[in-house]
Coordinates of C-alpha atoms in Angstrom, one line a residue:
X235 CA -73.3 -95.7 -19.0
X236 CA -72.6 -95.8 -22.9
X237 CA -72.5 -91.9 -23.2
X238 CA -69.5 -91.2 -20.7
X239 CA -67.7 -94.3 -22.3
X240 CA -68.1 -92.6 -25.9
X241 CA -66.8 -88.9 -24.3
X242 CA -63.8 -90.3 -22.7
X243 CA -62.8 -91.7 -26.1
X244 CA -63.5 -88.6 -27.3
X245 CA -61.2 -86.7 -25.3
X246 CA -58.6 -89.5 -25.5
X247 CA -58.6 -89.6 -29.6
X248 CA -58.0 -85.5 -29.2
X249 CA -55.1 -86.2 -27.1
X250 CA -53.4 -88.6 -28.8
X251 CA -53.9 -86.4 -32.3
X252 CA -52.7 -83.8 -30.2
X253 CA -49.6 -85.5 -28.9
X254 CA -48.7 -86.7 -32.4
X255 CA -48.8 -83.6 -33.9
X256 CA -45.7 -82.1 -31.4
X257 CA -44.2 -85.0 -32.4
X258 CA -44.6 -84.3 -36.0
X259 CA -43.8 -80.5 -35.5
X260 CA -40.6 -81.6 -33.1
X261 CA -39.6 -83.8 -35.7
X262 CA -39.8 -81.1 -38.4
X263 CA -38.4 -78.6 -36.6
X264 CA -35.1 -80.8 -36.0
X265 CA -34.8 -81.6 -39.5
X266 CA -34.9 -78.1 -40.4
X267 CA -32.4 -76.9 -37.5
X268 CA -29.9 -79.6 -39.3
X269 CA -30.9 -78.4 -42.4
X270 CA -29.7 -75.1 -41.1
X271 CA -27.1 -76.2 -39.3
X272 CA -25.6 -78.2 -42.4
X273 CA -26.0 -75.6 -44.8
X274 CA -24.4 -72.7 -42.3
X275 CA -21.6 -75.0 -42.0
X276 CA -20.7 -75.8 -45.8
X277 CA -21.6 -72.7 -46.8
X278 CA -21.8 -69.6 -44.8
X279 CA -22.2 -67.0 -47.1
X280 CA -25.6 -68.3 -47.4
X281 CA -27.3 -66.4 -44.4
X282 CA -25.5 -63.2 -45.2
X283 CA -28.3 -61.2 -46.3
X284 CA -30.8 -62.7 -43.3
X285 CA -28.2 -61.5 -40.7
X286 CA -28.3 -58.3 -42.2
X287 CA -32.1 -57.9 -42.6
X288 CA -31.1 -59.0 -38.5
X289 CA -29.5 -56.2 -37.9
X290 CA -30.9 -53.3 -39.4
X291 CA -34.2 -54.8 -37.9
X292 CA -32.0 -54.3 -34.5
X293 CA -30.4 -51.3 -35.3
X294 CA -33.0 -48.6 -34.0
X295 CA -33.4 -51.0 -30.8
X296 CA -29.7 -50.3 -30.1
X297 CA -29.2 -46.8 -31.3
X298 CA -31.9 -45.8 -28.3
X299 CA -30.2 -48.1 -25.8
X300 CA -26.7 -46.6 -27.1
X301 CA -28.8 -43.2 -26.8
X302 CA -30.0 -44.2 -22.7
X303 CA -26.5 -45.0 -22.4
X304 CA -24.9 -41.7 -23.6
X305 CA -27.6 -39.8 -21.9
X306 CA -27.6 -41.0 -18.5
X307 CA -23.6 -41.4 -19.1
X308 CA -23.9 -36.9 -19.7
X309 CA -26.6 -37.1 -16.3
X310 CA -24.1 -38.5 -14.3
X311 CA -21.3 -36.6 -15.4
X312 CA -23.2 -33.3 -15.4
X313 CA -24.1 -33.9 -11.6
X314 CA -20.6 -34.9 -10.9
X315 CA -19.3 -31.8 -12.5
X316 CA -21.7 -29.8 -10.4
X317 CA -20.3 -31.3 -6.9
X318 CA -16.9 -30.5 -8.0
X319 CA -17.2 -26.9 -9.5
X320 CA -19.3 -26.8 -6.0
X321 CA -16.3 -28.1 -4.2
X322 CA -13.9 -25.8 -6.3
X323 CA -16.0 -22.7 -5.5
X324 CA -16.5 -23.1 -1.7
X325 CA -12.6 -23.1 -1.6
X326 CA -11.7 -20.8 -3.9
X327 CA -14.5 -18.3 -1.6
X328 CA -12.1 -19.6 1.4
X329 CA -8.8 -18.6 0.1
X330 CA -10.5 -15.1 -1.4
X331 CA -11.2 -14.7 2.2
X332 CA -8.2 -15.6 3.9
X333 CA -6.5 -13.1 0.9
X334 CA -8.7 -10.2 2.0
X335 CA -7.8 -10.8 5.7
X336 CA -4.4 -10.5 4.5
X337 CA -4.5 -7.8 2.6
X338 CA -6.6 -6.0 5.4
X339 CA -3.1 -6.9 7.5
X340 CA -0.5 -6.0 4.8
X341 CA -2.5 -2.4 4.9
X342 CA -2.5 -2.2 8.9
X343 CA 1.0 -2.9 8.6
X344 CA 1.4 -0.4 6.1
X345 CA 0.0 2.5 8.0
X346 CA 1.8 1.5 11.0
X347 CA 5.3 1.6 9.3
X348 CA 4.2 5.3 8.4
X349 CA 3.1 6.2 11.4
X350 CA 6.7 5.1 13.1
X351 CA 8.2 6.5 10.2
X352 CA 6.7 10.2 10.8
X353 CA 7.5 9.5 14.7
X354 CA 10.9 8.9 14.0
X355 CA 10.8 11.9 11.6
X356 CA 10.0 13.7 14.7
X357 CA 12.7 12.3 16.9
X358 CA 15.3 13.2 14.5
X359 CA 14.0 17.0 14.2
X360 CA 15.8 19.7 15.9
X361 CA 14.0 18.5 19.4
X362 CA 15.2 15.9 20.7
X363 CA 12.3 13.5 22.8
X364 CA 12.6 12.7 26.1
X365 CA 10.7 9.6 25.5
X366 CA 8.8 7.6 22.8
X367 CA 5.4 5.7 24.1
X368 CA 2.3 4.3 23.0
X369 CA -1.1 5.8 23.8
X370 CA -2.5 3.1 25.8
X371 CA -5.7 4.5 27.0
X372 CA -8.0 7.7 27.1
X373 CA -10.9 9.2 28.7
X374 CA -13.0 10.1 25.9
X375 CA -16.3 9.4 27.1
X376 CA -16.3 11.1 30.5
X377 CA -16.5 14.8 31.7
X378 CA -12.9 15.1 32.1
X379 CA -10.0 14.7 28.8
X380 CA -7.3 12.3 30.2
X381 CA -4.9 10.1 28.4
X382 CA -2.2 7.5 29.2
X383 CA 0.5 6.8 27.9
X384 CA 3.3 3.7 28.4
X385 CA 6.5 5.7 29.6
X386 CA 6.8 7.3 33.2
X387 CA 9.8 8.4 35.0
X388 CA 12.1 5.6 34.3
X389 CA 12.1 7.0 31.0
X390 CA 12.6 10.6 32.4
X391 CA 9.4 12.0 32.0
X392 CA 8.0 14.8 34.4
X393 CA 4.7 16.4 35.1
X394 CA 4.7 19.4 32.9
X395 CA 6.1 18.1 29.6
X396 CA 4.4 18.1 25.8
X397 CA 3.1 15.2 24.4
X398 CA 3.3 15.4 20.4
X399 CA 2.1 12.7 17.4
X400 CA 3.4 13.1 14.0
X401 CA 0.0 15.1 13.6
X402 CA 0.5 17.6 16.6
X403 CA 0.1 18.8 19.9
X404 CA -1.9 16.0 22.3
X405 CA -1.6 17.5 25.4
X406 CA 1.0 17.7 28.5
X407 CA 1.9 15.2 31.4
X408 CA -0.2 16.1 34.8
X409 CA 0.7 12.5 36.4
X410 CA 4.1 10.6 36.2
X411 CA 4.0 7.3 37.4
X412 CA 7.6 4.6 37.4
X413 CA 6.0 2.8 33.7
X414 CA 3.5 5.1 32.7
X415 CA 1.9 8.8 32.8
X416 CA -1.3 10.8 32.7
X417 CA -1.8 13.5 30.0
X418 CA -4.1 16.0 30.1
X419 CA -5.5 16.7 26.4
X420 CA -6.0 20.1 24.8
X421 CA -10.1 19.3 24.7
X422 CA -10.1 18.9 28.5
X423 CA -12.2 22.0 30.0
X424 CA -8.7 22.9 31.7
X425 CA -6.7 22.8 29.0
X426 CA -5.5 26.3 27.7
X427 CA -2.9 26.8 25.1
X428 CA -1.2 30.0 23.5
X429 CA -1.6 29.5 19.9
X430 CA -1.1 31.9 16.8
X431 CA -2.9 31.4 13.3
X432 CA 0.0 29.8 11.2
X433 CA 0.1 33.2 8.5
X434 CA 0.6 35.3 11.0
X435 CA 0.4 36.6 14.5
X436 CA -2.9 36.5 14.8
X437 CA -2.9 35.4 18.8
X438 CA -5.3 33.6 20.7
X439 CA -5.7 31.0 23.4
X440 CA -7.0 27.0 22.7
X441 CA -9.6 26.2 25.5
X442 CA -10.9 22.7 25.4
X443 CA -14.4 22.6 25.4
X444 CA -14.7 18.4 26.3
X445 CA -16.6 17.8 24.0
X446 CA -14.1 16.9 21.2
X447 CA -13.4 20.4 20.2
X448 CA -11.5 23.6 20.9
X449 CA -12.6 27.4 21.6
X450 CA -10.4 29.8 19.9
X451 CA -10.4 33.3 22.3
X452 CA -8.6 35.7 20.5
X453 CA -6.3 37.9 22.6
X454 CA -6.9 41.2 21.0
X455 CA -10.6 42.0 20.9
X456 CA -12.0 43.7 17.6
X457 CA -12.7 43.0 14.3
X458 CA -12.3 38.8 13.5
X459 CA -9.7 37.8 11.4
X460 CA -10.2 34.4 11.5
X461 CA -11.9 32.5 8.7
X462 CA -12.8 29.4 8.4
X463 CA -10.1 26.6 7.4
X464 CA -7.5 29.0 9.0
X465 CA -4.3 26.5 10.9
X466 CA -3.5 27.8 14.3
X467 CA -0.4 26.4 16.3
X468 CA 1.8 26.9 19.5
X469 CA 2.8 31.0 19.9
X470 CA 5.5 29.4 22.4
X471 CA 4.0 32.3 24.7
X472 CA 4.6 30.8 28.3
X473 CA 7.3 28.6 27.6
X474 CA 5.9 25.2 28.4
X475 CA 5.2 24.6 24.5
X476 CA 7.7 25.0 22.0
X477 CA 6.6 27.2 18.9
X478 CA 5.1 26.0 15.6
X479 CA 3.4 22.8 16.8
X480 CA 0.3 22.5 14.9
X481 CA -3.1 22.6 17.3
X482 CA -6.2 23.1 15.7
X483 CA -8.4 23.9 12.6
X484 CA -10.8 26.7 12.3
X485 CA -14.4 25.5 11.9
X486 CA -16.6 27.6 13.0
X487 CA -16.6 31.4 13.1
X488 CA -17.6 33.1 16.7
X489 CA -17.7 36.9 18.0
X490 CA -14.9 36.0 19.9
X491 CA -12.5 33.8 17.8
X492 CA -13.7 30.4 16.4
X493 CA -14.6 26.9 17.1
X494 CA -11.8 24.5 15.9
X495 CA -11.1 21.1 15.0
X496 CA -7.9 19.6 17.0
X497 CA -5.8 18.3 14.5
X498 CA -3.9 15.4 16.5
X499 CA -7.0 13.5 17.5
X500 CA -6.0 10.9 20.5
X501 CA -8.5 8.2 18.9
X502 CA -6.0 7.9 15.7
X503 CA -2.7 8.1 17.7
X504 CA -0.8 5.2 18.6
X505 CA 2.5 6.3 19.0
X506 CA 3.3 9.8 20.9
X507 CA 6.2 11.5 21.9
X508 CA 7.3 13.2 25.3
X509 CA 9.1 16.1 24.3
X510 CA 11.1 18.8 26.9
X511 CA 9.5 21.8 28.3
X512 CA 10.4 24.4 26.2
X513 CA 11.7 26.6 28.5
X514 CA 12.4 25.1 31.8
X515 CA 13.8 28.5 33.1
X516 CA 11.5 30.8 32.2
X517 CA 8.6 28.8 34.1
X518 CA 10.6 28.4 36.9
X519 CA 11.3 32.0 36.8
X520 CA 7.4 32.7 36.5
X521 CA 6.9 30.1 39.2
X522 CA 9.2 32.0 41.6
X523 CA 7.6 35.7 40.5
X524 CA 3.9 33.8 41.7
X525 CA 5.3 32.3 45.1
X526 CA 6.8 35.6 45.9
X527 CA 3.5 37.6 45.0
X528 CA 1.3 35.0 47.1
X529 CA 4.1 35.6 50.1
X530 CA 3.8 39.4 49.9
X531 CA 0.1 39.0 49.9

């Protein structure tokens, strides 16, 4: 029993010496908190050079915090500038669009003042139109050449009668309804027009060939004068077409005459005008000659 009794004393002497020394170590570290204390209050000036050892001791501490700071201050604004220039962009691409749809309708609106401009050119020329209409419609992609066009006889037009663009001849009225009419176009297979080369009197007859082109026959058979590039128009031979209307462009050079280009393609023209027959008389005159020769037959 005497051995446990001797530890436990032991361990009690240890604790008390251990007790007593935080007291001791309280004690002195109070005293020299006053001493502090006292001292930093009568005379400050005192700690001056520990405060500084303080901070320059801090000071590389702070300047990478400061540092952190600044950085992640440039992060954030960097990524915040990014949103926005992406914001700016993304509508200055929207208005760029909206100005080239403009601009795409500012030109479309150009070329339709000039092509109302050269119509009206037309109606003031020495012809006066029996009507001014819009091509509404065409055939282009059958066998057969036909157009349509948004004035009938209401507006006086009659089967018979040119129909000009600022370009050229388009063709002649077959059909005329009360609002609208049917024109037959020169590159319909029975389309056939007395024409003349432009420098001359070099004569032949436009045949449409429905496929977008024209046959130039020439009238008088020999040697071929036409050449490539050559301008043909109305001869005014027959009276229905009125002399000097341009028709077609030599292309290509046959035995016969030439292939041509038609110069007033339907697919460009919007606005076409009805013109007169050239002379009325003389086809009714021919028309008479024909009914008495079938009679007599």
């Amino acid at each position: 029993m005497a051995p446990p009794s001797s530890r436990r004393s032991g361990s009690n002497k240890k604790a008390q010496l251990g007790l007593f020394t935080g007291y001791v170590l309280a004690g002195v570290g109070i005293l020299v908190g006053a001493a502090l204390l006292a001292i930093s209050l009568l005379r400050p000036e005192t700690f001056n050079g520990l405060r500084s050892m303080a901070s320059d001791a801090a000071a590389p501490v702070g300047e990478v915090g400061a540092a952190g700071r600044t950085g992640g201050k440039n992060v954030f604004e960097a990524v915040a500038g990014y949103y926005r220039a992406g914001s700016r962009n993304a509508k200055l691409e929207e208005e760029a669009k909206i100005a080239r749809v403009k601009l795409a309708e500012a030109e479309a609106l150009r070329q339709e003042n000039v092509r109302l401009k050269a119509a009206l050119r037309m109606a003031e020329g020495d012809i006066k139109p029996v009507a001014t209409a819009r091509l509404i419609g065409s055939t282009s992609s059958s066998a057969r050449r036909i157009a349509y066009i948004s004035a009938g006889t209401s507006d006086g037009v009659q089967p018979g009668m040119p129909v000009t663009s600022p370009m050229g001849l388009v063709g002649r009225v077959v059909e005329a309804g009360t609002m609208s009419s049917r024109v037959l176009l020169l590159t319909d297979s029975e389309s056939m027009v007395p024409v003349r080369r432009a420098t001359d009197n070099v004569v032949a007859f436009a045949e449409g060939r429905s496929d977008g082109s024209l046959r130039l026959r020439l009238v008088n058979l020999g040697v071929n004068p036409i050449k490539k590039g050559d301008v043909f128009v109305t001869s005014g031979a027959g009276g229905l077409f009125r002399p000097g209307i341009a028709v077609a462009l030599a292309t290509e050079i046959t035995r016969d005459g030439a292939i041509a280009q038609l110069l007033s393609n339907p697919a460009a023209t919007d606005v076409v005008l009805v013109e007169p027959v050239w002379q009325q008389k003389a086809i009714e005159a021919a028309d008479r000659l024909e009914e008495k020769a079938a009679r007599e037959d």
